[in-house]
Coordinates of C-alpha atoms in Angstrom, one line a residue:
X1 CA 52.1 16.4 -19.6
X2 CA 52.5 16.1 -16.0
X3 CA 52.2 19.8 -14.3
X4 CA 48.7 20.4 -17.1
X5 CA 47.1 17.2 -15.4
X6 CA 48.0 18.5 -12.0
X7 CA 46.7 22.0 -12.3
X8 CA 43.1 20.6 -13.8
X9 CA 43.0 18.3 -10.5
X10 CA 43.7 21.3 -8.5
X11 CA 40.9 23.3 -10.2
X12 CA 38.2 20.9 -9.7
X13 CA 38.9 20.2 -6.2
X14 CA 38.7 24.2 -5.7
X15 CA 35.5 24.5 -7.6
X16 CA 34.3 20.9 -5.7
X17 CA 35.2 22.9 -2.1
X18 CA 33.4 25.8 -3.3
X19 CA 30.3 23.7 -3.9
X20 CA 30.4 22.7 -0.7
X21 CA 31.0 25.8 1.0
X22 CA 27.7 27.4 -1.0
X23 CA 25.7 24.1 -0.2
X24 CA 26.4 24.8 3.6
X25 CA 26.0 28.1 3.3
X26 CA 22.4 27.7 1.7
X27 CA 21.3 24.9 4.0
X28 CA 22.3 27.0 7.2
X29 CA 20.2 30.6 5.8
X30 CA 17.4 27.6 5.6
X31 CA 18.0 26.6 8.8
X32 CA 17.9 30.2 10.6
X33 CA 14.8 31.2 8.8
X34 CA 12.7 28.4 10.2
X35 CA 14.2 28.6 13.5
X36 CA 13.3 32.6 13.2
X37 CA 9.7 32.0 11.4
X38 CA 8.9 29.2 14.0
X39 CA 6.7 31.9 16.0
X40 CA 4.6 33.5 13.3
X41 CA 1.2 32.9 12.2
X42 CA 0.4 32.1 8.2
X43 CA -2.8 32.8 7.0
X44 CA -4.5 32.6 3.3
X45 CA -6.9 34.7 2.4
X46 CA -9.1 34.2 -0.2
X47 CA -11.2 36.9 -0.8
X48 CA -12.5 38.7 2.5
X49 CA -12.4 35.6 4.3
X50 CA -8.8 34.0 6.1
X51 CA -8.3 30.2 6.9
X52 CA -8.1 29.4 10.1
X53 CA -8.3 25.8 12.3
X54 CA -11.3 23.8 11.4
X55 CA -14.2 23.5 9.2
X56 CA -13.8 27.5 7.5
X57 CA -10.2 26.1 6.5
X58 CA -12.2 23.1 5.1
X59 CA -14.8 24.9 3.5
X60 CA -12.5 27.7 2.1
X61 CA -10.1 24.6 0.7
X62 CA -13.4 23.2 -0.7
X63 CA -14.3 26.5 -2.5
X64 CA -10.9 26.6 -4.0
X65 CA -11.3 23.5 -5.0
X66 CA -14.3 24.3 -7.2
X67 CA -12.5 27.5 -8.2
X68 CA -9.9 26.0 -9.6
X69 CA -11.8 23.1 -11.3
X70 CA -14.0 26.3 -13.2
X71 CA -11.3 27.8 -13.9
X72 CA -9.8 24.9 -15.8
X73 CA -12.9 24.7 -17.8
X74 CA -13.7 28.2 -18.8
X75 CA -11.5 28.0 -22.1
X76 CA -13.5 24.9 -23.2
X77 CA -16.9 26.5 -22.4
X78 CA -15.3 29.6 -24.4
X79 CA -14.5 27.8 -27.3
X80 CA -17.8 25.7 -27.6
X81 CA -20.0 28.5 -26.2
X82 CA -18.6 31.1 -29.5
X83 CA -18.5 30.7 -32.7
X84 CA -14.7 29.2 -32.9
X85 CA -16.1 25.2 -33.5
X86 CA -17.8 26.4 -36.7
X87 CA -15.0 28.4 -37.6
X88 CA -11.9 26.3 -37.1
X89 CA -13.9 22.8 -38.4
X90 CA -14.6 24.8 -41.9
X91 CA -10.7 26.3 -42.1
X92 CA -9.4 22.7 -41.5
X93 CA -12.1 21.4 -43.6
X94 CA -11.1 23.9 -46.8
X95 CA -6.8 22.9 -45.7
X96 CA -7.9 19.1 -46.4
X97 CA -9.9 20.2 -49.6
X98 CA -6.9 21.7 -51.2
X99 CA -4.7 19.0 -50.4
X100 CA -1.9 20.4 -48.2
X101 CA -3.3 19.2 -44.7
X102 CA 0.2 20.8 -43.1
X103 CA -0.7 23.7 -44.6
X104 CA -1.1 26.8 -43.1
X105 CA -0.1 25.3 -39.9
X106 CA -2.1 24.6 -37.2
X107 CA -1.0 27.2 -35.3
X108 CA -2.3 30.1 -38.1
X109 CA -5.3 27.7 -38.0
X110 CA -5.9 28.3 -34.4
X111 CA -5.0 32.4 -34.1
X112 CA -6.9 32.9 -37.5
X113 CA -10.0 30.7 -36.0
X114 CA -9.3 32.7 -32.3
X115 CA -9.2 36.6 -33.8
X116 CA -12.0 35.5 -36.1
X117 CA -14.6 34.3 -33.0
X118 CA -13.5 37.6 -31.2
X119 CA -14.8 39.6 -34.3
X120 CA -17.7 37.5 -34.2
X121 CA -18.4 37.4 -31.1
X122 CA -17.8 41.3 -30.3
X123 CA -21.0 42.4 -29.8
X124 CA -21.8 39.5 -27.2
X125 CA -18.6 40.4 -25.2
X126 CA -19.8 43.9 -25.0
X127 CA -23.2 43.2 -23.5
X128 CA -22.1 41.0 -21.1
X129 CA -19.4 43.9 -19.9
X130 CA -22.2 46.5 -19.9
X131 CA -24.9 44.6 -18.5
X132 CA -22.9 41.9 -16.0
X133 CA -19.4 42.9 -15.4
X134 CA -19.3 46.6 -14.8
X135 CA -22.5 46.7 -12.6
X136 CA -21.1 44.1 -10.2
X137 CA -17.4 45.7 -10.2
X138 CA -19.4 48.8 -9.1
X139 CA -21.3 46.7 -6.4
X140 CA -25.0 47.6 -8.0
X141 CA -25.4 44.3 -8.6
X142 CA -25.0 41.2 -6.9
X143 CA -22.9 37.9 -7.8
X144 CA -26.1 35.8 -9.1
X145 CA -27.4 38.8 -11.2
X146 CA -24.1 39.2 -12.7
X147 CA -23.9 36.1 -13.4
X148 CA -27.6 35.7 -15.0
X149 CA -26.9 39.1 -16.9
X150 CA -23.6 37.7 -17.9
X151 CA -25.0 34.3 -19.5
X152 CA -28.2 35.8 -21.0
X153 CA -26.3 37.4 -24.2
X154 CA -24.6 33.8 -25.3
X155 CA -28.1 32.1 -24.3
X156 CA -29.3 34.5 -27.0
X157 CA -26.2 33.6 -29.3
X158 CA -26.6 30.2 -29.1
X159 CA -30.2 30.1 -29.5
X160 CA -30.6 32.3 -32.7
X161 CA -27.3 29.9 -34.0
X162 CA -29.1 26.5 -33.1
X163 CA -31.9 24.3 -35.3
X164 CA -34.7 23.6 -33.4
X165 CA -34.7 19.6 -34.5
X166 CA -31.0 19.7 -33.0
X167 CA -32.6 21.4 -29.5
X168 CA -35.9 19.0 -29.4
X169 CA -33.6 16.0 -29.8
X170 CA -31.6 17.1 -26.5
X171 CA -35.0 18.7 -24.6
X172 CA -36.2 14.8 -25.2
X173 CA -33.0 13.2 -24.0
X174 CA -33.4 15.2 -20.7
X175 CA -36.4 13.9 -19.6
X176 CA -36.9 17.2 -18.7
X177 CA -40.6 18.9 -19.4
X178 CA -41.0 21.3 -22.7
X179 CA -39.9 24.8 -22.0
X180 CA -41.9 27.3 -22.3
X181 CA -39.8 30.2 -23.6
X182 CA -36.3 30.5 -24.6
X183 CA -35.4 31.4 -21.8
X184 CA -36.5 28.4 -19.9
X185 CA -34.2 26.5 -21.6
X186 CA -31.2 24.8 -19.3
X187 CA -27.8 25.8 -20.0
X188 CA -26.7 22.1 -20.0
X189 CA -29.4 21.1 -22.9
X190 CA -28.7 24.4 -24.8
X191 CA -25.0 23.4 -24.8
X192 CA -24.8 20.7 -26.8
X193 CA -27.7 21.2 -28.9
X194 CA -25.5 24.1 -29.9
X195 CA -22.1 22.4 -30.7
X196 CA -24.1 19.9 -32.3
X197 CA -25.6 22.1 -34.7
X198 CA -22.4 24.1 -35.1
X199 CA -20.8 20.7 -36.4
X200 CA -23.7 19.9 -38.8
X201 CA -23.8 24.1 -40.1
X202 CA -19.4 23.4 -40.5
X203 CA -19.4 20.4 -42.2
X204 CA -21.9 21.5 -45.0
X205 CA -20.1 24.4 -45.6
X206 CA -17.0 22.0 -45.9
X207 CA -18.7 19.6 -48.4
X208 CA -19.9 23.3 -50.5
X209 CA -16.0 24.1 -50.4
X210 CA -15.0 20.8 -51.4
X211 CA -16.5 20.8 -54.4
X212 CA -14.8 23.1 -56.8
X213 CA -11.4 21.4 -55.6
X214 CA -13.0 17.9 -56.3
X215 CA -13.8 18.9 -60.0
X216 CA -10.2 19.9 -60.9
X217 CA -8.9 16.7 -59.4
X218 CA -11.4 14.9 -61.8
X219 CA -10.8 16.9 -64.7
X220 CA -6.6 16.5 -63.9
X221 CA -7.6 12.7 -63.6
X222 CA -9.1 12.1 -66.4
X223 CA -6.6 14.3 -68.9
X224 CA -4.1 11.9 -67.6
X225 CA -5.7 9.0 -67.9
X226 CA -6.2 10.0 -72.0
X227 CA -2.8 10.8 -72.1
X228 CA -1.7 7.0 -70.8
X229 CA 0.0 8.6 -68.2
X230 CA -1.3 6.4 -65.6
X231 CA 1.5 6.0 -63.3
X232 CA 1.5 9.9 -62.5
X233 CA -0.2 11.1 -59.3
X234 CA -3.4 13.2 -60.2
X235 CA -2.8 15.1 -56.2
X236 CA 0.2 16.9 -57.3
X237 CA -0.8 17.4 -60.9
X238 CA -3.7 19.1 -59.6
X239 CA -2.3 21.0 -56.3
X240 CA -0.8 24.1 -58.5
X241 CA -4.2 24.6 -60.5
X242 CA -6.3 25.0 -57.2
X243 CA -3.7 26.7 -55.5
X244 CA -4.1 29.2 -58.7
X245 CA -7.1 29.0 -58.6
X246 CA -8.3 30.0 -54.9
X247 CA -5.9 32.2 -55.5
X248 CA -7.6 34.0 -58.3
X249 CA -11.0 34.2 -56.8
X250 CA -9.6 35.8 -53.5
X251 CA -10.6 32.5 -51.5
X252 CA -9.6 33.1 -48.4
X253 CA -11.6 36.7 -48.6
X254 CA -14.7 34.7 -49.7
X255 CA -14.4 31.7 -47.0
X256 CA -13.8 34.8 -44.3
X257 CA -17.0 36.9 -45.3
X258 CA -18.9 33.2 -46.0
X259 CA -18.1 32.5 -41.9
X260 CA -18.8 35.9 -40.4
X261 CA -21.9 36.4 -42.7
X262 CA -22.7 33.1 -41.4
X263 CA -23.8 34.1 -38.1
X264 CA -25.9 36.9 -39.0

């Protein structure tokens, strides 16, 4: 019992030396590369520009700043800017009106709702490549005409998607004066006016989806209720007859073509 103890002290003061000896090791290659690096200039470039001493390190700080802040945004613009609010409100709305709210997961929810915008959206993305992108990664344009060619096919999206009530109601909170043309229009009232009338367009398609699920729970209700059998959950009586019959009628074909026809 004796020498087994011994030998398992022995290997973990070996493996407790060799610790040490790599801990030294590392902390003295630290050691010799700042006393080698002491002498040599770091820079960051950010774009054609480099930091240096003063207010261009300030202002090139500042502009990464804002950079990153945009950056941090641009998938939430994305997603409220595109079709993907109406879409992923009316798939979660039709999981709830079956009755299986963990079901398809969120996650199919999500990619379904994401590939589904990207179909949509297509013809958008590619006149913003042609128009913005392409010309100013050539150089024949500049940043702001990129950027003004860029937005102008979503300004279009969002406007021909939008009621006019929902825009007037935000136009009138802004305090700003009527615009003239559509194009007058500021992004930051067209925004919401747009998500706005996204949610109102997605939750009547909802309550139109809802409805052929809600009759079978009545009609399950009510058989059971003539049958006495009162203590029996109508829910998961009635789950396998919608599941059979969205099933039947190719539902999730028919919700698809309803959403991409939708935006046409």
């Amino acid at each position: 019992m004796m020498r087994p103890l011994r030998r398992r002290i022995g290997a973990l003061r070996t493996r407790r030396n060799l610790w040490r000896l790599a801990l030294i090791g590392v902390v003295a290659l630290v050691a010799a590369g700042c006393s080698t690096s002491g002498s040599s200039d770091i820079s960051v470039k950010i774009g054609d520009g480099q930091a240096a001493s003063g207010n261009g390190q300030a202002a090139l700080s500042v502009q990464l700043l804002i950079a990153l802040t945009v950056l941090s945004l641009v998938p939430a613009i994305l997603m409220l800017a595109t079709s993907f609010t109406r879409i992923v409100v009316v798939l979660s709305l039709l999981r709830s009106a079956i009755g299986i709210p963990n079901l398809p997961p969120n996650q199919v929810i999500l990619g379904l709702s994401l590939f589904l915008t990207l179909f949509v959206m297509a013809p958008t993305f590619q006149k913003a490549n042609n128009d913005a992108l392409q010309p100013y990664l050539n150089n024949t344009i500049d940043q702001n005409t990129a950027f003004q060619k860029g937005v102008d096919p979503f300004r279009t999206f969002m406007l021909k998607q939008t009621r006019e009530e929902d825009l007037q109601v935000f136009i009138e909170l802004s305090k700003e004066p009527r615009p003239a043309t559509s194009n007058d229009v500021a992004l930051e009232v067209l925004l919401p006016a747009f998500v706005v009338s996204e949610l109102k367009t997605a939750f009547t398609m909802g309550f139109l989806l809802y409805i052929p699920f809600l009759i079978i729970d009545l009609v399950v209700a009510s058989a059971l209720m003539s049958m006495g059998m009162v203590m029996v959950s109508p829910t998961q009586i009635a789950l396998p007859f919608k599941l059979l019959l969205f099933v039947m009628v190719d539902g999730w074909v028919l919700v698809v073509q309803s959403l991409v026809k939708s935006f046409n």
